[in-house]
PDB file of C-alpha atoms in Angstrom:
ATOM      1  CA  UNK S   1     157.387 106.154  67.794  1.00 71.00           C
ATOM      2  CA  UNK S   2     153.877 107.184  67.811  1.00 70.00           C
ATOM      3  CA  UNK S   3     153.241 110.379  66.179  1.00 91.00           C
ATOM      4  CA  UNK S   4     150.270 112.957  66.862  1.00 96.00           C
ATOM      5  CA  UNK S   5     151.032 115.623  64.359  1.00 97.00           C
ATOM      6  CA  UNK S   6     149.477 119.122  65.322  1.00 97.00           C
ATOM      7  CA  UNK S   7     149.198 122.256  62.587  1.00 93.00           C
ATOM      8  CA  UNK S   8     150.572 125.070  64.539  1.00 93.00           C
ATOM      9  CA  UNK S   9     152.431 125.747  67.688  1.00 95.00           C
ATOM     10  CA  UNK S  10     151.567 128.883  68.057  1.00 97.00           C
ATOM     11  CA  UNK S  11     148.338 130.531  66.886  1.00 97.00           C
ATOM     12  CA  UNK S  12     146.987 133.805  66.274  1.00 98.00           C
ATOM     13  CA  UNK S  13     143.617 135.221  65.232  1.00 98.00           C
ATOM     14  CA  UNK S  14     141.333 138.353  65.931  1.00 98.00           C
ATOM     15  CA  UNK S  15     138.078 137.959  66.987  1.00 98.00           C
ATOM     16  CA  UNK S  16     135.456 136.631  65.703  1.00 97.00           C
ATOM     17  CA  UNK S  17     137.686 134.761  63.578  1.00 97.00           C
ATOM     18  CA  UNK S  18     136.455 130.655  61.954  1.00 97.00           C
ATOM     19  CA  UNK S  19     139.575 129.189  63.587  1.00 98.00           C
ATOM     20  CA  UNK S  20     140.957 125.582  62.032  1.00 97.00           C
ATOM     21  CA  UNK S  21     143.041 123.103  64.351  1.00 98.00           C
ATOM     22  CA  UNK S  22     144.331 120.419  62.993  1.00 97.00           C
ATOM     23  CA  UNK S  23     145.744 116.711  63.909  1.00 98.00           C
ATOM     24  CA  UNK S  24     146.696 113.712  61.844  1.00 98.00           C
ATOM     25  CA  UNK S  25     147.742 110.771  63.576  1.00 97.00           C
ATOM     26  CA  UNK S  26     149.990 108.052  61.680  1.00 95.00           C
ATOM     27  CA  UNK S  27     149.167 104.605  64.528  1.00 90.00           C
ATOM     28  CA  UNK S  28     145.484 104.112  62.885  1.00 91.00           C
ATOM     29  CA  UNK S  29     144.598 105.349  66.296  1.00 91.00           C
ATOM     30  CA  UNK S  30     139.874 105.045  66.697  1.00 91.00           C
ATOM     31  CA  UNK S  31     140.210 107.323  68.985  1.00 92.00           C
ATOM     32  CA  UNK S  32     141.075 110.994  68.417  1.00 95.00           C
ATOM     33  CA  UNK S  33     140.761 113.434  71.741  1.00 95.00           C
ATOM     34  CA  UNK S  34     140.554 117.464  71.711  1.00 97.00           C
ATOM     35  CA  UNK S  35     141.616 119.155  75.527  1.00 97.00           C
ATOM     36  CA  UNK S  36     142.172 122.552  76.243  1.00 97.00           C
ATOM     37  CA  UNK S  37     144.905 123.679  79.178  1.00 96.00           C
ATOM     38  CA  UNK S  38     144.362 126.526  81.401  1.00 95.00           C
ATOM     39  CA  UNK S  39     146.582 127.161  85.186  1.00 90.00           C
ATOM     40  CA  UNK S  40     144.901 126.134  87.557  1.00 87.00           C
ATOM     41  CA  UNK S  41     141.644 124.085  85.221  1.00 89.00           C
ATOM     42  CA  UNK S  42     143.969 121.316  84.195  1.00 89.00           C
ATOM     43  CA  UNK S  43     143.239 119.477  80.981  1.00 93.00           C
ATOM     44  CA  UNK S  44     139.161 119.786  80.004  1.00 94.00           C
ATOM     45  CA  UNK S  45     137.867 117.363  77.371  1.00 93.00           C
ATOM     46  CA  UNK S  46     136.423 120.127  74.462  1.00 96.00           C
ATOM     47  CA  UNK S  47     134.723 116.477  71.740  1.00 95.00           C
ATOM     48  CA  UNK S  48     136.231 113.222  71.367  1.00 93.00           C
ATOM     49  CA  UNK S  49     135.275 110.871  68.208  1.00 94.00           C
ATOM     50  CA  UNK S  50     135.757 107.199  68.559  1.00 91.00           C
ATOM     51  CA  UNK S  51     135.292 105.985  64.593  1.00 92.00           C
ATOM     52  CA  UNK S  52     135.422 108.189  61.379  1.00 95.00           C
ATOM     53  CA  UNK S  53     132.256 110.833  61.078  1.00 94.00           C
ATOM     54  CA  UNK S  54     132.078 110.069  64.691  1.00 93.00           C
ATOM     55  CA  UNK S  55     132.267 112.590  67.734  1.00 94.00           C
ATOM     56  CA  UNK S  56     130.909 113.065  70.716  1.00 92.00           C
ATOM     57  CA  UNK S  57     130.565 115.867  73.511  1.00 93.00           C
ATOM     58  CA  UNK S  58     133.827 116.602  76.497  1.00 91.00           C
ATOM     59  CA  UNK S  59     132.885 119.162  79.329  1.00 90.00           C
ATOM     60  CA  UNK S  60     132.711 121.813  77.327  1.00 95.00           C
ATOM     61  CA  UNK S  61     131.813 121.695  73.923  1.00 97.00           C
ATOM     62  CA  UNK S  62     130.066 124.915  73.465  1.00 97.00           C
ATOM     63  CA  UNK S  63     131.696 127.943  70.919  1.00 97.00           C
ATOM     64  CA  UNK S  64     133.214 124.587  69.577  1.00 98.00           C
ATOM     65  CA  UNK S  65     133.231 121.405  66.488  1.00 98.00           C
ATOM     66  CA  UNK S  66     135.088 118.934  65.331  1.00 98.00           C
ATOM     67  CA  UNK S  67     135.603 117.364  61.991  1.00 98.00           C
ATOM     68  CA  UNK S  68     136.796 113.587  61.366  1.00 97.00           C
ATOM     69  CA  UNK S  69     136.354 112.793  58.036  1.00 97.00           C
ATOM     70  CA  UNK S  70     139.338 110.347  57.703  1.00 97.00           C
ATOM     71  CA  UNK S  71     140.794 108.306  60.566  1.00 96.00           C
ATOM     72  CA  UNK S  72     144.069 110.019  60.993  1.00 97.00           C
ATOM     73  CA  UNK S  73     142.979 113.165  60.871  1.00 98.00           C
ATOM     74  CA  UNK S  74     140.485 115.487  64.330  1.00 98.00           C
ATOM     75  CA  UNK S  75     139.746 118.875  63.152  1.00 98.00           C
ATOM     76  CA  UNK S  76     138.839 121.654  65.766  1.00 98.00           C
ATOM     77  CA  UNK S  77     136.726 124.422  64.339  1.00 98.00           C
ATOM     78  CA  UNK S  78     135.954 127.620  66.638  1.00 98.00           C
ATOM     79  CA  UNK S  79     133.355 128.666  64.736  1.00 95.00           C
ATOM     80  CA  UNK S  80     133.468 132.770  66.095  1.00 97.00           C
ATOM     81  CA  UNK S  81     136.941 133.031  68.340  1.00 98.00           C
ATOM     82  CA  UNK S  82     136.256 135.064  71.113  1.00 98.00           C
ATOM     83  CA  UNK S  83     138.760 136.180  73.139  1.00 98.00           C
ATOM     84  CA  UNK S  84     137.923 133.468  76.665  1.00 97.00           C
ATOM     85  CA  UNK S  85     138.999 131.093  73.501  1.00 98.00           C
ATOM     86  CA  UNK S  86     142.993 132.207  74.184  1.00 98.00           C
ATOM     87  CA  UNK S  87     144.567 129.179  75.593  1.00 97.00           C
ATOM     88  CA  UNK S  88     146.843 125.496  74.837  1.00 97.00           C
ATOM     89  CA  UNK S  89     144.395 123.183  72.658  1.00 98.00           C
ATOM     90  CA  UNK S  90     145.833 119.534  73.166  1.00 98.00           C
ATOM     91  CA  UNK S  91     145.098 117.068  70.406  1.00 98.00           C
ATOM     92  CA  UNK S  92     145.136 113.090  71.976  1.00 96.00           C
ATOM     93  CA  UNK S  93     144.628 110.059  69.708  1.00 94.00           C
ATOM     94  CA  UNK S  94     144.386 106.483  71.525  1.00 90.00           C
ATOM     95  CA  UNK S  95     143.575 102.648  70.953  1.00 85.00           C
ATOM     96  CA  UNK S  96     140.113 101.210  71.831  1.00 78.00           C
ATOM     97  CA  UNK S  97     139.993  98.108  73.987  1.00 70.00           C
ATOM     98  CA  UNK S  98     142.681  95.868  75.713  1.00 67.00           C
ATOM     99  CA  UNK S  99     145.139  97.246  77.766  1.00 71.00           C
ATOM    100  CA  UNK S 100     147.482  99.542  75.339  1.00 70.00           C
ATOM    101  CA  UNK S 101     145.226 102.524  76.206  1.00 79.00           C
ATOM    102  CA  UNK S 102     147.642 105.077  76.791  1.00 86.00           C
ATOM    103  CA  UNK S 103     146.690 108.834  74.963  1.00 90.00           C
ATOM    104  CA  UNK S 104     149.812 110.157  72.854  1.00 93.00           C
ATOM    105  CA  UNK S 105     149.669 114.054  72.792  1.00 96.00           C
ATOM    106  CA  UNK S 106     150.975 116.822  69.687  1.00 97.00           C
ATOM    107  CA  UNK S 107     153.201 119.433  70.957  1.00 96.00           C
ATOM    108  CA  UNK S 108     149.352 121.024  71.502  1.00 97.00           C
ATOM    109  CA  UNK S 109     148.711 124.587  70.177  1.00 97.00           C
ATOM    110  CA  UNK S 110     149.237 127.671  71.510  1.00 97.00           C
ATOM    111  CA  UNK S 111     145.665 129.945  70.820  1.00 98.00           C
ATOM    112  CA  UNK S 112     145.714 133.351  71.006  1.00 98.00           C
ATOM    113  CA  UNK S 113     141.882 135.597  69.859  1.00 98.00           C
ATOM    114  CA  UNK S 114     142.914 139.554  70.244  1.00 98.00           C
TER     115      UNK S 114
ATOM    116  CA  UNK Y   1     129.494 113.766  85.764  1.00 63.00           C
ATOM    117  CA  UNK Y   2     132.648 111.859  86.314  1.00 69.00           C
ATOM    118  CA  UNK Y   3     135.231 112.979  87.731  1.00 87.00           C
ATOM    119  CA  UNK Y   4     139.063 112.466  88.909  1.00 93.00           C
ATOM    120  CA  UNK Y   5     140.695 114.626  92.165  1.00 94.00           C
ATOM    121  CA  UNK Y   6     143.766 115.127  92.845  1.00 94.00           C
ATOM    122  CA  UNK Y   7     145.900 117.390  95.154  1.00 86.00           C
ATOM    123  CA  UNK Y   8     146.741 120.306  93.559  1.00 80.00           C
ATOM    124  CA  UNK Y   9     150.242 120.601  95.637  1.00 83.00           C
ATOM    125  CA  UNK Y  10     152.350 121.562  95.099  1.00 91.00           C
ATOM    126  CA  UNK Y  11     154.219 118.803  97.337  1.00 96.00           C
ATOM    127  CA  UNK Y  12     158.472 119.509  97.878  1.00 97.00           C
ATOM    128  CA  UNK Y  13     160.639 116.934  98.909  1.00 97.00           C
ATOM    129  CA  UNK Y  14     164.355 117.044  98.836  1.00 97.00           C
ATOM    130  CA  UNK Y  15     166.191 114.614  96.234  1.00 97.00           C
ATOM    131  CA  UNK Y  16     166.370 111.119  97.103  1.00 97.00           C
ATOM    132  CA  UNK Y  17     163.310 111.239  98.974  1.00 97.00           C
ATOM    133  CA  UNK Y  18     160.168 109.144  97.763  1.00 97.00           C
ATOM    134  CA  UNK Y  19     157.158 111.018  96.554  1.00 97.00           C
ATOM    135  CA  UNK Y  20     153.479 110.154  97.085  1.00 97.00           C
ATOM    136  CA  UNK Y  21     151.165 111.623  94.423  1.00 97.00           C
ATOM    137  CA  UNK Y  22     147.578 110.351  95.135  1.00 96.00           C
ATOM    138  CA  UNK Y  23     144.469 109.785  92.883  1.00 96.00           C
ATOM    139  CA  UNK Y  24     140.621 108.977  93.074  1.00 96.00           C
ATOM    140  CA  UNK Y  25     137.471 108.774  90.567  1.00 94.00           C
ATOM    141  CA  UNK Y  26     134.292 108.507  90.286  1.00 91.00           C
ATOM    142  CA  UNK Y  27     133.008 106.067  88.737  1.00 87.00           C
ATOM    143  CA  UNK Y  28     133.074 102.205  89.966  1.00 87.00           C
ATOM    144  CA  UNK Y  29     133.897 101.250  85.691  1.00 85.00           C
ATOM    145  CA  UNK Y  30     136.592 102.537  84.979  1.00 86.00           C
ATOM    146  CA  UNK Y  31     139.227  99.688  83.842  1.00 86.00           C
ATOM    147  CA  UNK Y  32     142.398 101.647  83.123  1.00 90.00           C
ATOM    148  CA  UNK Y  33     144.255 104.421  84.372  1.00 93.00           C
ATOM    149  CA  UNK Y  34     147.655 106.772  83.530  1.00 95.00           C
ATOM    150  CA  UNK Y  35     150.030 108.254  84.739  1.00 97.00           C
ATOM    151  CA  UNK Y  36     151.150 111.557  82.633  1.00 97.00           C
ATOM    152  CA  UNK Y  37     154.318 113.835  83.693  1.00 97.00           C
ATOM    153  CA  UNK Y  38     153.729 117.166  82.287  1.00 97.00           C
ATOM    154  CA  UNK Y  39     156.816 120.055  82.423  1.00 96.00           C
ATOM    155  CA  UNK Y  40     155.994 123.095  81.834  1.00 92.00           C
ATOM    156  CA  UNK Y  41     155.144 124.282  78.465  1.00 90.00           C
ATOM    157  CA  UNK Y  42     155.346 121.124  76.905  1.00 93.00           C
ATOM    158  CA  UNK Y  43     152.959 118.644  76.193  1.00 95.00           C
ATOM    159  CA  UNK Y  44     151.935 115.056  79.246  1.00 96.00           C
ATOM    160  CA  UNK Y  45     154.208 112.172  78.652  1.00 95.00           C
ATOM    161  CA  UNK Y  46     152.683 108.628  79.776  1.00 94.00           C
ATOM    162  CA  UNK Y  47     154.905 107.859  82.826  1.00 95.00           C
ATOM    163  CA  UNK Y  48     152.729 104.648  83.784  1.00 94.00           C
ATOM    164  CA  UNK Y  49     149.923 102.957  83.298  1.00 94.00           C
ATOM    165  CA  UNK Y  50     148.101 100.165  85.088  1.00 94.00           C
ATOM    166  CA  UNK Y  51     144.701  97.680  84.623  1.00 91.00           C
ATOM    167  CA  UNK Y  52     144.596  95.960  87.657  1.00 92.00           C
ATOM    168  CA  UNK Y  53     144.411  95.834  91.078  1.00 95.00           C
ATOM    169  CA  UNK Y  54     148.056  95.838  93.145  1.00 96.00           C
ATOM    170  CA  UNK Y  55     150.991  97.261  92.201  1.00 97.00           C
ATOM    171  CA  UNK Y  56     153.360  98.287  89.242  1.00 96.00           C
ATOM    172  CA  UNK Y  57     156.469  98.723  89.259  1.00 97.00           C
ATOM    173  CA  UNK Y  58     159.159 100.672  86.474  1.00 96.00           C
ATOM    174  CA  UNK Y  59     162.904 101.730  87.757  1.00 97.00           C
ATOM    175  CA  UNK Y  60     162.102 104.740  89.850  1.00 97.00           C
ATOM    176  CA  UNK Y  61     158.315 104.599  89.585  1.00 98.00           C
ATOM    177  CA  UNK Y  62     155.461 102.341  91.163  1.00 98.00           C
ATOM    178  CA  UNK Y  63     151.784 102.821  90.390  1.00 97.00           C
ATOM    179  CA  UNK Y  64     149.358 101.267  92.936  1.00 97.00           C
ATOM    180  CA  UNK Y  65     145.870 100.681  91.892  1.00 97.00           C
ATOM    181  CA  UNK Y  66     142.435  99.524  94.378  1.00 96.00           C
ATOM    182  CA  UNK Y  67     139.320  99.799  92.516  1.00 94.00           C
ATOM    183  CA  UNK Y  68     137.379  99.015  95.758  1.00 94.00           C
ATOM    184  CA  UNK Y  69     137.790 102.246  96.862  1.00 95.00           C
ATOM    185  CA  UNK Y  70     138.737 104.118  93.805  1.00 95.00           C
ATOM    186  CA  UNK Y  71     141.971 105.720  94.550  1.00 95.00           C
ATOM    187  CA  UNK Y  72     144.996 105.761  92.046  1.00 97.00           C
ATOM    188  CA  UNK Y  73     148.702 106.452  93.478  1.00 97.00           C
ATOM    189  CA  UNK Y  74     152.539 106.885  91.926  1.00 98.00           C
ATOM    190  CA  UNK Y  75     155.701 106.642  93.791  1.00 98.00           C
ATOM    191  CA  UNK Y  76     158.807 107.890  92.543  1.00 98.00           C
ATOM    192  CA  UNK Y  77     161.650 106.742  94.761  1.00 98.00           C
ATOM    193  CA  UNK Y  78     165.127 108.793  95.152  1.00 98.00           C
ATOM    194  CA  UNK Y  79     163.620 112.103  93.440  1.00 98.00           C
ATOM    195  CA  UNK Y  80     165.483 114.086  91.199  1.00 97.00           C
ATOM    196  CA  UNK Y  81     164.956 117.301  90.409  1.00 97.00           C
ATOM    197  CA  UNK Y  82     164.915 116.685  86.975  1.00 97.00           C
ATOM    198  CA  UNK Y  83     161.161 114.998  88.841  1.00 97.00           C
ATOM    199  CA  UNK Y  84     160.597 118.850  89.094  1.00 97.00           C
ATOM    200  CA  UNK Y  85     156.946 118.816  87.209  1.00 97.00           C
ATOM    201  CA  UNK Y  86     153.124 118.355  86.935  1.00 96.00           C
ATOM    202  CA  UNK Y  87     151.631 114.546  87.361  1.00 97.00           C
ATOM    203  CA  UNK Y  88     148.344 114.642  85.476  1.00 96.00           C
ATOM    204  CA  UNK Y  89     146.850 111.080  86.589  1.00 96.00           C
ATOM    205  CA  UNK Y  90     143.592 109.914  83.790  1.00 94.00           C
ATOM    206  CA  UNK Y  91     141.295 107.718  83.765  1.00 92.00           C
ATOM    207  CA  UNK Y  92     138.870 105.882  80.914  1.00 85.00           C
ATOM    208  CA  UNK Y  93     137.059 102.506  80.582  1.00 74.00           C
ATOM    209  CA  UNK Y  94     137.847 101.376  78.195  1.00 62.00           C
ATOM    210  CA  UNK Y  95     134.913 100.272  75.356  1.00 66.00           C
ATOM    211  CA  UNK Y  96     134.264 102.439  72.237  1.00 62.00           C
ATOM    212  CA  UNK Y  97     133.168 105.421  72.850  1.00 66.00           C
ATOM    213  CA  UNK Y  98     134.008 106.862  76.631  1.00 74.00           C
ATOM    214  CA  UNK Y  99     136.268 109.456  77.481  1.00 82.00           C
ATOM    215  CA  UNK Y 100     139.284 109.932  78.637  1.00 86.00           C
ATOM    216  CA  UNK Y 101     138.984 112.217  81.673  1.00 90.00           C
ATOM    217  CA  UNK Y 102     141.861 113.473  83.423  1.00 93.00           C
ATOM    218  CA  UNK Y 103     143.002 115.028  87.030  1.00 94.00           C
ATOM    219  CA  UNK Y 104     144.194 118.600  87.409  1.00 93.00           C
ATOM    220  CA  UNK Y 105     146.725 117.389  88.343  1.00 95.00           C
ATOM    221  CA  UNK Y 106     149.663 117.849  91.930  1.00 95.00           C
ATOM    222  CA  UNK Y 107     152.582 119.920  91.352  1.00 95.00           C
ATOM    223  CA  UNK Y 108     156.305 118.478  92.502  1.00 97.00           C
ATOM    224  CA  UNK Y 109     159.155 120.292  93.882  1.00 97.00           C
ATOM    225  CA  UNK Y 110     162.386 118.338  94.264  1.00 97.00           C
ATOM    226  CA  UNK Y 111     165.156 120.290  96.111  1.00 95.00           C
ATOM    227  CA  UNK Y 112     168.718 119.199  95.619  1.00 91.00           C
TER     228      UNK Y 112
END
């Protein structure tokens, strides 16, 4: 089975802190995604990566950065956490091409910024 | 701006009925289409994928795709209370460097 693992299930951070959310997948997927999910707003794409060291902005990249130094690991960084970044963060991964391109999700990290 | 639109619901159906969920997308070049189910507090899980025009059936679930109308739907037959969840439609171009875009989801409630 595909496994996508996020480093924390729940996280509480203070305003202004630098926050790292880690995601690891074990299926050699090319693509990795970071989404945030808020009530009524659905899943919004923050950043995605289609190869090592490659990254593309999603719909809401402001206040975030990402790092992908190894194929299996994709990190989301909140440079200076703010209360409006309190949310559920979901990591996902997928293959490119063919007909097996569905994304598999991690368990999610519920981040609270106080 | 690539968009995926869904009715937010809630969609309420009695147990045993057919639930019909709809999704439209804006990018005509889209090639891969997915339906995910998400229970409250949980991550989305894949129910169906569809890549060609027409119907695809898997148990009680049928996905329908009409690329000319840019429309994809999910039918759930013999709906059960355990089907009560939010259903997310997702679309991608299936090319390197392209994102997977989700609709906001439709909440389904199945009453016993």
